[in-house]
Amino acid sequence: MAEPSGTGRDPEVVSRFVEHFAAQLVEAGLPRMPARVFVALLASDAGVLTSAELGEQLRISPAAVSGAVRYLSQVRMVSREREPGSRRERYRVHGDQWYEALTNREAVLKRWEDALREGVGSLGADTPAGRRLAETLAFFEFVEKEVEAMMERWRAHREERFGRG
């Protein structure tokens, strides 16, 4: 995996990092190809690569890059932008990608909570299944509040440590 010249990095070391961290993300539930593309972007100095650059670095097809970027865009881990003066797209990872990804998960939690509330009502709060759903709902409501508070603390910590970004 080649990093643009002048970085002084060993491409093999970078490649090993990309594959190792991507494997960790796969274990956590991220699909393999989006994990590899995300980490390649994360490990690039500019945080921006074109489809051709990603394909070359990861030795994957343009279709694989396209599918991975589509997934990563949907979960707000990368954004697409036009290369100035060109029709080619490039893909960017932002410093707040974890915040965006977690915020997106928060919307998923809200939908799960709504479905669970409906389930409790449908199954009856006094049934074993209804109680189980109510406890699951309570857990997700708790997590949602904790994530919200944690993100507030993160924003303050990030600004203190890295300045406004």
CSV table of C-alpha atoms in Angstrom, one decimal:
chain,number,residue,atom,x,y,z
A,1,MET,CA,0.0,0.0,0.0
A,2,ALA,CA,1.6,3.2,-1.1
A,3,GLU,CA,1.4,6.5,0.6
A,4,PRO,CA,2.2,9.6,-1.5
A,5,SER,CA,5.9,10.2,-1.7
A,6,GLY,CA,7.6,12.3,0.9
A,7,THR,CA,5.8,10.8,3.9
A,8,GLY,CA,8.8,8.7,4.9
A,9,ARG,CA,6.5,5.8,5.8
A,10,ASP,CA,7.2,2.2,5.0
A,11,PRO,CA,4.2,1.2,2.8
A,12,GLU,CA,4.2,-2.4,4.2
A,13,VAL,CA,4.0,-1.0,7.8
A,14,VAL,CA,1.0,1.2,6.7
A,15,SER,CA,-0.6,-1.8,5.0
A,16,ARG,CA,-0.2,-4.0,8.1
A,17,PHE,CA,-1.8,-1.3,10.2
A,18,VAL,CA,-4.7,-0.9,7.8
A,19,GLU,CA,-5.4,-4.6,7.7
A,20,HIS,CA,-5.0,-5.0,11.5
A,21,PHE,CA,-7.3,-2.2,12.4
A,22,ALA,CA,-9.8,-3.1,9.7
A,23,ALA,CA,-9.9,-6.6,11.2
A,24,GLN,CA,-10.7,-5.1,14.6
A,25,LEU,CA,-13.6,-3.1,13.1
A,26,VAL,CA,-14.8,-6.3,11.3
A,27,GLU,CA,-14.9,-8.1,14.7
A,28,ALA,CA,-17.0,-5.2,16.0
A,29,GLY,CA,-19.5,-5.7,13.2
A,30,LEU,CA,-18.4,-3.4,10.3
A,31,PRO,CA,-18.4,-5.2,6.9
A,32,ARG,CA,-14.9,-6.1,5.7
A,33,MET,CA,-14.5,-3.9,2.6
A,34,PRO,CA,-15.9,-0.8,4.2
A,35,ALA,CA,-13.6,-1.4,7.2
A,36,ARG,CA,-10.6,-1.6,4.9
A,37,VAL,CA,-11.6,1.5,2.9
A,38,PHE,CA,-12.3,3.5,6.1
A,39,VAL,CA,-9.0,2.7,7.7
A,40,ALA,CA,-7.1,3.4,4.5
A,41,LEU,CA,-8.7,6.9,4.5
A,42,LEU,CA,-8.0,7.3,8.2
A,43,ALA,CA,-4.3,6.4,7.7
A,44,SER,CA,-3.8,8.8,4.8
A,45,ASP,CA,-2.2,12.1,5.7
A,46,ALA,CA,-4.8,14.1,3.8
A,47,GLY,CA,-7.7,12.0,4.9
A,48,VAL,CA,-8.8,12.1,1.3
A,49,LEU,CA,-8.3,9.5,-1.5
A,50,THR,CA,-9.9,8.9,-4.9
A,51,SER,CA,-11.5,5.6,-5.9
A,52,ALA,CA,-8.4,4.8,-8.0
A,53,GLU,CA,-6.1,5.5,-5.1
A,54,LEU,CA,-8.1,3.3,-2.8
A,55,GLY,CA,-8.3,0.5,-5.3
A,56,GLU,CA,-4.5,0.6,-5.9
A,57,GLN,CA,-3.6,0.8,-2.2
A,58,LEU,CA,-6.0,-1.9,-1.1
A,59,ARG,CA,-5.7,-4.0,-4.3
A,60,ILE,CA,-9.5,-4.0,-4.8
A,61,SER,CA,-11.8,-3.4,-7.8
A,62,PRO,CA,-13.6,-0.1,-8.5
A,63,ALA,CA,-16.9,-1.8,-7.7
A,64,ALA,CA,-15.6,-2.9,-4.3
A,65,VAL,CA,-14.5,0.7,-3.5
A,66,SER,CA,-17.9,2.0,-4.7
A,67,GLY,CA,-19.9,-0.4,-2.5
A,68,ALA,CA,-17.7,0.3,0.5
A,69,VAL,CA,-18.0,4.0,0.1
A,70,ARG,CA,-21.8,3.8,-0.3
A,71,TYR,CA,-22.0,1.9,3.0
A,72,LEU,CA,-19.6,4.3,4.8
A,73,SER,CA,-21.5,7.3,3.4
A,74,GLN,CA,-24.8,5.9,4.7
A,75,VAL,CA,-23.4,5.6,8.2
A,76,ARG,CA,-21.7,9.0,8.0
A,77,MET,CA,-18.2,7.7,8.3
A,78,VAL,CA,-17.0,9.3,5.1
A,79,SER,CA,-18.2,11.9,2.7
A,80,ARG,CA,-18.0,12.2,-1.1
A,81,GLU,CA,-16.7,15.3,-2.8
A,82,ARG,CA,-15.8,16.3,-6.3
A,83,GLU,CA,-12.1,16.7,-7.2
A,84,PRO,CA,-11.7,20.4,-8.1
A,85,GLY,CA,-11.8,20.8,-11.9
A,86,SER,CA,-12.6,17.1,-12.4
A,87,ARG,CA,-15.6,14.8,-12.6
A,88,ARG,CA,-13.8,12.4,-10.3
A,89,GLU,CA,-15.0,11.9,-6.8
A,90,ARG,CA,-12.8,11.7,-3.8
A,91,TYR,CA,-13.7,10.4,-0.4
A,92,ARG,CA,-12.9,12.1,2.9
A,93,VAL,CA,-12.8,10.9,6.5
A,94,HIS,CA,-13.4,13.7,9.0
A,95,GLY,CA,-12.0,14.2,12.4
A,96,ASP,CA,-15.4,13.8,13.9
A,97,GLN,CA,-16.2,10.6,12.1
A,98,TRP,CA,-16.7,8.7,15.3
A,99,TYR,CA,-19.1,11.3,16.6
A,100,GLU,CA,-21.1,11.2,13.4
A,101,ALA,CA,-21.2,7.4,13.4
A,102,LEU,CA,-22.3,7.3,17.0
A,103,THR,CA,-24.9,10.0,16.4
A,104,ASN,CA,-26.2,8.0,13.5
A,105,ARG,CA,-26.5,5.0,15.8
A,106,GLU,CA,-28.5,7.2,18.2
A,107,ALA,CA,-31.2,7.6,15.5
A,108,VAL,CA,-31.2,3.8,15.1
A,109,LEU,CA,-31.8,3.5,18.9
A,110,LYS,CA,-34.7,5.9,18.7
A,111,ARG,CA,-36.3,3.7,16.0
A,112,TRP,CA,-35.7,0.5,18.1
A,113,GLU,CA,-37.3,2.3,21.1
A,114,ASP,CA,-40.4,3.1,19.1
A,115,ALA,CA,-40.7,-0.5,17.9
A,116,LEU,CA,-40.2,-1.8,21.4
A,117,ARG,CA,-42.8,0.5,22.8
A,118,GLU,CA,-45.2,-0.8,20.2
A,119,GLY,CA,-44.2,-4.3,21.0
A,120,VAL,CA,-44.9,-3.8,24.8
A,121,GLY,CA,-48.3,-2.4,23.9
A,122,SER,CA,-49.1,-5.2,21.5
A,123,LEU,CA,-47.9,-8.1,23.7
A,124,GLY,CA,-49.1,-6.6,27.0
A,125,ALA,CA,-46.8,-5.1,29.7
A,126,ASP,CA,-47.9,-7.8,32.1
A,127,THR,CA,-46.8,-10.7,30.0
A,128,PRO,CA,-43.4,-12.3,30.2
A,129,ALA,CA,-42.6,-11.2,26.7
A,130,GLY,CA,-43.9,-7.7,27.3
A,131,ARG,CA,-41.8,-7.4,30.5
A,132,ARG,CA,-38.7,-8.6,28.5
A,133,LEU,CA,-39.4,-6.0,25.8
A,134,ALA,CA,-40.0,-3.3,28.5
A,135,GLU,CA,-36.6,-4.1,30.0
A,136,THR,CA,-35.0,-3.9,26.6
A,137,LEU,CA,-36.7,-0.6,26.0
A,138,ALA,CA,-35.5,0.7,29.3
A,139,PHE,CA,-31.9,-0.4,28.5
A,140,PHE,CA,-32.0,1.5,25.1
A,141,GLU,CA,-33.4,4.6,26.8
A,142,PHE,CA,-30.7,4.5,29.4
A,143,VAL,CA,-28.0,4.0,26.7
A,144,GLU,CA,-29.4,6.9,24.7
A,145,LYS,CA,-29.2,9.3,27.6
A,146,GLU,CA,-25.7,8.1,28.5
A,147,VAL,CA,-24.5,8.5,24.9
A,148,GLU,CA,-25.9,12.0,24.8
A,149,ALA,CA,-24.1,13.0,28.0
A,150,MET,CA,-20.9,11.3,26.9
A,151,MET,CA,-20.9,13.2,23.6
A,152,GLU,CA,-21.2,16.5,25.4
A,153,ARG,CA,-18.2,15.5,27.6
A,154,TRP,CA,-16.3,14.4,24.4
A,155,ARG,CA,-16.9,17.7,22.6
A,156,ALA,CA,-15.5,19.6,25.6
A,157,HIS,CA,-12.6,17.2,26.0
A,158,ARG,CA,-11.8,17.3,22.2
A,159,GLU,CA,-11.8,21.1,22.2
A,160,GLU,CA,-9.6,21.2,25.3
A,161,ARG,CA,-7.1,18.7,23.8
A,162,PHE,CA,-7.2,19.5,20.1
A,163,GLY,CA,-8.8,23.0,19.8
A,164,ARG,CA,-11.7,23.8,17.6
A,165,GLY,CA,-11.9,21.5,14.6
